[in-house]
Amino acid sequence: MMPRDLSAHEAYVPGRGAEEVARELGMDAAELTKLSSNENPRGPSPAAVAAVEDAAPAVNVYPKTSHTDLTDRLAATWDVTPEQVWVSPGADGALDYLSRAFLEPNDRVLTPTPGFAYYAMSARYHHGDVAEYTVSKADDFAQTAAAVLDAYDGERIVYVTTPHNPTGSVLPREELVELLDSVADHTLVVADEAYGEYAEEPSSIDLLSEFDNLAVTRTFSKAYGLAGLRIGYAVVPEAWADAYARVNTPFAANELACRAALAALDDDEHVEKTVETAAWAREYYREELDAPTWPSGGNFVLADVGDGTAVAEAAKRRGVIVRDTTSFGLPDCVRVSCGTREETRRAVDVLNDVIEDVTAGETRA
Ligand SMILES: *Cc1c(COP(=O)(O)O)cnc(C)c1O
């Protein structure tokens, strides 16, 4: 016996882990600078670590009040009702809940290319189909309502990412408003704000008071440094009432994750320092890398290095792991996460050497 036809499903290609690469190269993981998954180089908030330690002895019990407390806390933060907050295992979990709540078999979603792979994956898991709109390199990856609407054909869900992964570009608020105004009544626009904390622009969550065809996703994986705990959420229109209760996997957001998220929300200083570190690193990459880069609202920069695979491979052998963006459809580029100052300087030194070598090799060939 076999599973259903999975040929349209593509496996997620994650940034390589430091342990994994260390094993392959016979190096110590501590010697590696991992800048391939947009993780927080400052680690989690110490308050979140303490909360996990405190909660550990009680993990024999299903999470309940922690989930309620986190939901209430997020509702207060964003000035929405608790029913509007869908706490989930990572923002990826929230994307799944939206797919579950919206997609009938063969409903289509519209996703950005290049873009975050999980939108399409989630749609396919839920028997949906996928179409794409282009975030165009020729336009320096500018995001506009017109570019989305050009490809739009009445899809059930339209995904926008702001700041956009892997390019860093931001969808201006007036463009999002235009998109929300322009799509058909049955179309949900999902604004994925996984990197929202790093951007200058405010969240679009407040637009939920005007629009009932918008959902906003956020995560604790990036600025809050809790990627390993898998905790995120969506903020949705008030009218959806009890939909969450019908699509939520019971207890999927776990006790340690909910407790850590609550503690992290109280540690403003950690987030502020995180955002400061990223802003410094973005500038450093833009000024010091010997490759064109694009302005980024996230904790990473996309660099046009000519041959992304060759550069990422060579940098890895020198202990710096960056993301080859071939799987995003950008084979000429690498995406480099913002590290600490030391990591960021090391990454620039190694990348500049490697870019020179790879370019020289290609000229010879
Ligand atoms: C990292 C990321 C997410 C969510 O990550 P989780 O770890 O599942 O919370 C969502 N969207 C984009 C664009 C991301 O880069």
Coordinates of C-alpha atoms and ligand atoms in Angstrom, one line a residue:
M1 CA 0.0 0.0 0.0
M2 CA 1.1 3.5 -0.8
P3 CA 0.3 7.1 0.3
R4 CA -1.8 9.2 -2.1
D5 CA -0.2 10.8 -5.1
L6 CA 2.4 13.2 -3.5
S7 CA 4.2 14.1 -6.7
A8 CA 3.0 17.7 -6.5
H9 CA 4.4 18.0 -3.0
E10 CA 7.9 19.3 -2.6
A11 CA 10.0 18.7 0.5
Y12 CA 11.0 21.9 2.4
V13 CA 14.7 22.7 2.0
P14 CA 15.7 24.3 5.3
G15 CA 18.9 26.3 5.8
R16 CA 21.6 23.8 6.9
G17 CA 22.1 23.4 10.6
A18 CA 25.5 24.1 12.2
E19 CA 25.6 20.5 13.7
E20 CA 24.8 19.0 10.4
V21 CA 27.5 21.0 8.4
A22 CA 30.0 20.4 11.2
R23 CA 29.6 16.7 10.9
E24 CA 30.0 16.8 7.1
L25 CA 33.1 18.9 7.3
G26 CA 34.6 17.2 10.4
M27 CA 34.6 20.6 12.2
D28 CA 33.4 21.6 15.6
A29 CA 29.9 23.3 15.4
A30 CA 31.3 26.1 17.5
E31 CA 33.7 27.0 14.7
L32 CA 30.8 27.6 12.3
T33 CA 29.0 30.9 11.8
K34 CA 25.4 29.9 10.9
L35 CA 23.7 32.7 9.0
S36 CA 21.3 30.7 6.9
S37 CA 18.0 30.5 8.7
N38 CA 17.3 34.1 10.0
E39 CA 17.6 33.0 13.6
N40 CA 18.3 35.4 16.4
P41 CA 22.0 35.6 17.0
R42 CA 21.5 36.9 20.5
G43 CA 19.6 33.8 21.5
P44 CA 16.3 33.7 23.3
S45 CA 15.4 36.2 26.0
P46 CA 16.9 35.0 29.3
A47 CA 13.5 35.5 30.8
A48 CA 12.1 32.9 28.3
V49 CA 14.8 30.5 29.2
A50 CA 13.9 30.8 32.8
A51 CA 10.3 30.3 32.0
V52 CA 11.0 27.1 30.2
E53 CA 13.1 25.8 33.1
D54 CA 10.4 26.7 35.6
A55 CA 7.7 25.0 33.5
A56 CA 9.7 21.9 32.7
P57 CA 8.7 19.9 35.8
A58 CA 5.0 20.3 34.9
V59 CA 5.0 19.1 31.3
N60 CA 3.1 15.9 32.3
V61 CA 0.0 18.1 32.1
Y62 CA -1.7 19.3 28.8
P63 CA -1.2 23.0 28.2
K64 CA -4.3 25.0 29.1
T65 CA -4.0 28.2 31.1
S66 CA -0.7 29.1 29.4
H67 CA -2.5 29.0 26.0
T68 CA -5.3 31.2 27.4
D69 CA -2.9 33.6 29.0
L70 CA -0.8 34.0 25.8
T71 CA -3.9 34.5 23.7
D72 CA -5.2 37.2 26.1
R73 CA -1.8 38.9 26.3
L74 CA -1.5 39.0 22.5
A75 CA -5.1 40.4 22.2
A76 CA -4.2 43.1 24.6
T77 CA -1.0 43.9 22.8
W78 CA -2.7 44.3 19.5
D79 CA -6.0 45.8 20.8
V80 CA -8.2 43.0 19.4
T81 CA -10.4 40.4 21.1
P82 CA -9.0 37.0 22.2
E83 CA -11.2 35.3 19.6
Q84 CA -9.2 37.1 17.0
V85 CA -5.9 35.5 18.1
W86 CA -5.1 32.1 16.7
V87 CA -2.0 30.8 18.7
S88 CA -0.2 28.1 16.7
P89 CA 2.9 25.9 16.5
G90 CA 5.0 28.4 14.7
A91 CA 3.5 30.8 12.1
D92 CA 3.6 27.8 9.8
G93 CA 1.0 26.3 12.1
A94 CA -1.2 29.4 11.6
L95 CA -0.8 29.1 7.8
D96 CA -2.1 25.5 8.1
Y97 CA -5.0 26.6 10.2
L98 CA -5.9 29.2 7.6
S99 CA -5.7 26.5 4.9
R100 CA -7.9 24.2 6.9
A101 CA -10.5 27.0 7.6
F102 CA -10.6 28.2 4.0
L103 CA -9.7 25.7 1.3
E104 CA -12.1 23.3 -0.3
P105 CA -10.4 20.7 -2.5
N106 CA -8.9 22.3 -5.6
D107 CA -9.3 25.9 -4.3
R108 CA -6.4 27.9 -5.5
V109 CA -4.0 30.1 -3.5
L110 CA -1.7 32.8 -5.0
T111 CA 1.8 32.9 -3.7
P112 CA 4.9 35.1 -4.3
T113 CA 7.8 33.8 -6.3
P114 CA 10.5 34.0 -5.2
G115 CA 9.0 33.4 -1.8
F116 CA 8.4 31.4 1.3
A117 CA 7.9 27.7 0.3
Y118 CA 5.4 26.9 3.1
Y119 CA 2.4 28.8 1.6
A120 CA 2.3 26.3 -1.3
M121 CA 3.1 23.3 0.8
S122 CA 0.3 24.1 3.2
A123 CA -2.2 24.6 0.4
R124 CA -1.2 21.2 -1.2
Y125 CA -1.5 19.4 2.2
H126 CA -5.0 20.7 2.2
H127 CA -5.8 19.5 -1.3
G128 CA -5.5 23.0 -2.7
D129 CA -3.8 24.2 -5.9
V130 CA -1.1 26.9 -6.3
A131 CA -0.6 29.8 -8.6
E132 CA 2.2 32.4 -8.4
Y133 CA 2.8 36.1 -8.8
T134 CA 6.3 37.5 -9.4
V135 CA 8.2 39.7 -7.0
S136 CA 10.5 40.9 -9.8
K137 CA 14.2 41.2 -9.6
A138 CA 14.0 43.6 -12.6
D139 CA 12.0 45.9 -10.3
D140 CA 14.3 45.4 -7.4
F141 CA 11.7 43.2 -5.8
A142 CA 9.4 46.1 -5.3
Q143 CA 6.0 44.8 -4.0
T144 CA 2.9 46.4 -5.3
A145 CA -0.8 45.7 -5.4
A146 CA -0.7 45.9 -9.2
A147 CA 2.0 43.1 -9.5
V148 CA -0.2 40.8 -7.4
L149 CA -3.4 41.8 -9.2
D150 CA -1.8 41.2 -12.5
A151 CA -1.6 37.5 -11.7
Y152 CA -4.7 37.3 -9.5
D153 CA -7.5 35.2 -10.9
G154 CA -10.0 35.0 -8.1
E155 CA -7.9 32.7 -5.8
R156 CA -9.3 31.8 -2.4
I157 CA -6.1 33.0 -0.5
V158 CA -3.5 35.5 -1.6
Y159 CA -0.3 35.6 0.3
V160 CA 1.9 38.6 0.8
T161 CA 5.1 38.6 2.9
T162 CA 6.2 41.9 4.4
P163 CA 9.1 42.2 4.9
H164 CA 9.5 39.6 2.1
N165 CA 11.7 36.5 2.5
P166 CA 14.2 36.2 0.8
T167 CA 14.5 39.7 -0.7
G168 CA 13.7 41.9 2.3
S169 CA 11.3 44.2 0.4
V170 CA 8.3 45.7 2.1
L171 CA 4.8 45.9 0.8
P172 CA 3.8 49.5 1.6
R173 CA 0.6 49.9 3.6
E174 CA -1.3 51.8 0.9
E175 CA -0.5 48.9 -1.5
L176 CA -1.9 46.4 0.9
V177 CA -5.0 48.5 1.3
E178 CA -5.4 48.7 -2.5
L179 CA -5.1 44.9 -2.7
L180 CA -7.7 44.4 0.1
D181 CA -10.0 46.7 -1.7
S182 CA -9.4 45.1 -5.1
V183 CA -9.8 41.3 -4.6
A184 CA -13.1 39.5 -4.9
D185 CA -15.3 39.1 -1.8
H186 CA -14.3 35.4 -1.4
T187 CA -10.6 36.1 -1.4
L188 CA -8.6 36.2 1.9
V189 CA -5.4 38.2 1.9
V190 CA -2.8 36.8 4.3
A191 CA -0.1 39.3 5.3
D192 CA 2.8 37.3 6.7
E193 CA 4.7 39.6 9.1
A194 CA 7.3 37.0 10.3
Y195 CA 9.9 39.8 10.2
G196 CA 7.6 42.6 11.2
E197 CA 9.6 43.6 14.3
Y198 CA 12.6 44.5 12.2
A199 CA 10.8 46.8 9.8
E200 CA 10.1 50.5 10.2
E201 CA 6.6 50.1 9.0
P202 CA 3.9 49.4 11.6
S203 CA 2.0 46.1 11.6
S204 CA -1.2 45.8 9.4
I205 CA -3.1 44.3 12.3
D206 CA -5.0 47.5 12.9
L207 CA -6.4 47.2 9.3
L208 CA -8.6 44.4 10.8
S209 CA -10.9 47.1 12.1
E210 CA -11.7 48.1 8.5
F211 CA -11.3 44.8 6.5
D212 CA -12.8 41.4 7.0
N213 CA -10.8 39.8 4.3
L214 CA -7.4 40.0 6.0
A215 CA -5.4 37.8 8.3
V216 CA -2.0 38.7 9.7
T217 CA 0.6 36.1 10.8
R218 CA 3.4 36.7 13.2
T219 CA 6.0 34.5 14.9
F220 CA 8.2 34.2 18.0
S221 CA 10.8 32.4 15.8
K222 CA 12.7 35.4 14.6
A223 CA 12.9 38.6 16.7
Y224 CA 12.0 36.7 19.9
G225 CA 14.6 34.0 19.3
L226 CA 12.2 31.0 20.0
A227 CA 12.5 29.2 16.7
G228 CA 13.2 25.9 18.4
L229 CA 10.0 26.0 20.4
R230 CA 7.6 26.5 17.5
I231 CA 5.2 29.2 18.5
G232 CA 3.4 31.8 16.4
Y233 CA -0.1 33.2 15.7
A234 CA -2.5 34.7 13.3
V235 CA -4.7 37.7 14.0
V236 CA -8.0 37.4 12.1
P237 CA -11.3 39.2 11.7
E238 CA -13.7 39.3 14.6
A239 CA -16.5 37.8 12.5
W240 CA -14.8 34.4 12.3
A241 CA -16.1 33.6 15.7
D242 CA -15.4 29.9 16.6
A243 CA -13.5 28.9 13.5
Y244 CA -10.3 28.5 15.5
A245 CA -11.9 26.0 17.9
R246 CA -12.8 24.0 14.8
V247 CA -9.5 23.9 13.1
N248 CA -6.9 24.0 15.9
T249 CA -5.0 20.8 16.6
P250 CA -5.6 20.3 20.3
F251 CA -2.7 21.5 22.5
A252 CA -0.5 22.0 19.4
A253 CA 1.0 25.1 20.9
N254 CA 2.9 23.5 23.8
E255 CA 3.3 24.5 27.4
L256 CA 7.0 25.4 27.3
A257 CA 6.4 27.5 24.1
C258 CA 3.4 29.4 25.5
R259 CA 5.3 30.1 28.8
A260 CA 8.4 31.2 26.9
A261 CA 6.4 33.5 24.6
L262 CA 4.7 35.1 27.6
A263 CA 8.1 35.8 29.2
A264 CA 9.6 37.0 25.9
L265 CA 6.7 39.5 25.5
D266 CA 7.7 41.1 28.8
D267 CA 11.4 41.5 27.8
D268 CA 11.2 44.6 25.6
E269 CA 14.9 45.2 26.0
H270 CA 15.8 41.9 24.4
V271 CA 13.7 42.6 21.3
E272 CA 15.0 46.2 21.1
K273 CA 18.6 45.0 21.2
T274 CA 17.8 42.3 18.7
V275 CA 16.3 44.8 16.2
E276 CA 19.3 47.2 16.8
T277 CA 21.8 44.4 16.1
A278 CA 20.0 43.5 12.9
A279 CA 19.8 47.1 11.7
W280 CA 23.5 47.4 12.2
A281 CA 24.3 44.2 10.4
R282 CA 22.0 45.1 7.4
E283 CA 23.9 48.4 7.0
Y284 CA 27.3 46.6 7.3
Y285 CA 26.3 44.1 4.6
R286 CA 25.1 46.8 2.3
E287 CA 28.2 48.8 2.7
E288 CA 30.9 46.2 2.9
L289 CA 29.8 43.2 0.8
D290 CA 31.5 43.1 -2.6
A291 CA 28.2 42.2 -4.3
P292 CA 25.0 44.2 -5.0
T293 CA 22.4 43.9 -2.2
W294 CA 18.9 45.2 -1.8
P295 CA 17.5 47.2 1.1
S296 CA 16.0 44.9 3.6
G297 CA 13.3 45.3 6.3
G298 CA 14.2 41.9 7.8
N299 CA 17.1 40.4 9.7
F300 CA 18.8 39.3 6.5
V301 CA 20.1 40.7 3.3
L302 CA 19.9 39.2 -0.2
A303 CA 23.2 39.5 -2.2
D304 CA 23.7 39.1 -5.9
V305 CA 26.9 37.0 -6.0
G306 CA 26.6 35.6 -9.5
D307 CA 26.5 31.9 -8.6
G308 CA 24.7 31.4 -5.3
T309 CA 25.4 27.7 -5.0
A310 CA 29.1 28.0 -5.6
V311 CA 29.4 30.9 -3.2
A312 CA 27.4 29.2 -0.5
E313 CA 29.4 26.0 -0.9
A314 CA 32.8 27.7 -0.7
A315 CA 31.7 29.9 2.2
K316 CA 30.6 26.8 4.1
R317 CA 34.0 25.2 3.6
R318 CA 35.4 28.3 5.3
G319 CA 33.0 28.0 8.2
V320 CA 30.3 30.5 7.2
I321 CA 26.9 29.0 6.4
V322 CA 24.6 31.2 4.2
R323 CA 21.5 30.4 2.4
D324 CA 21.8 29.5 -1.3
T325 CA 18.6 31.0 -2.7
T326 CA 18.4 28.6 -5.7
S327 CA 15.4 26.8 -4.1
F328 CA 13.6 30.2 -3.9
G329 CA 14.2 30.6 -7.7
L330 CA 17.2 33.0 -7.3
P331 CA 20.2 31.0 -8.3
D332 CA 22.5 34.1 -8.6
C333 CA 21.9 35.1 -5.0
V334 CA 22.6 34.1 -1.4
R335 CA 20.6 35.3 1.6
V336 CA 22.8 36.2 4.6
S337 CA 21.2 36.5 8.0
C338 CA 22.2 39.3 10.4
G339 CA 24.6 38.0 13.0
T340 CA 26.2 39.6 16.0
R341 CA 28.8 42.2 15.0
E342 CA 31.6 39.6 15.2
E343 CA 29.7 37.1 13.1
T344 CA 28.6 39.7 10.6
R345 CA 32.2 40.9 10.1
R346 CA 33.4 37.3 9.7
A347 CA 30.7 36.6 7.1
V348 CA 31.7 39.7 5.1
D349 CA 35.4 38.7 5.1
V350 CA 34.7 35.2 4.0
L351 CA 32.1 36.1 1.5
N352 CA 34.2 38.8 -0.1
D353 CA 37.1 36.3 -0.5
V354 CA 34.8 33.6 -1.8
I355 CA 33.1 35.9 -4.3
E356 CA 36.5 36.9 -5.6
D357 CA 37.6 33.3 -6.0
V358 CA 34.4 32.1 -7.6
T359 CA 34.3 35.1 -10.0
A360 CA 38.0 34.5 -10.9
G361 CA 37.3 30.7 -11.4
E362 CA 34.4 31.5 -13.8
T363 CA 36.5 34.0 -15.8
R364 CA 39.2 31.3 -16.2
A365 CA 36.7 28.6 -17.1
Ligands
LIG1 C1 10.3 32.1 9.4 C2 9.1 32.4 8.6 C3 7.8 32.1 9.0 C4 7.4 31.3 10.2 O1 8.2 30.6 10.8 P1 7.8 29.7 12.1 O2 9.1 29.3 12.6 O3 6.9 28.6 11.6 O4 7.0 30.7 13.0 C5 6.8 32.5 8.2 N1 6.9 33.2 7.1 C6 8.2 33.5 6.7 C7 8.3 34.3 5.5 C8 9.3 33.2 7.4 O5 10.5 33.5 6.9

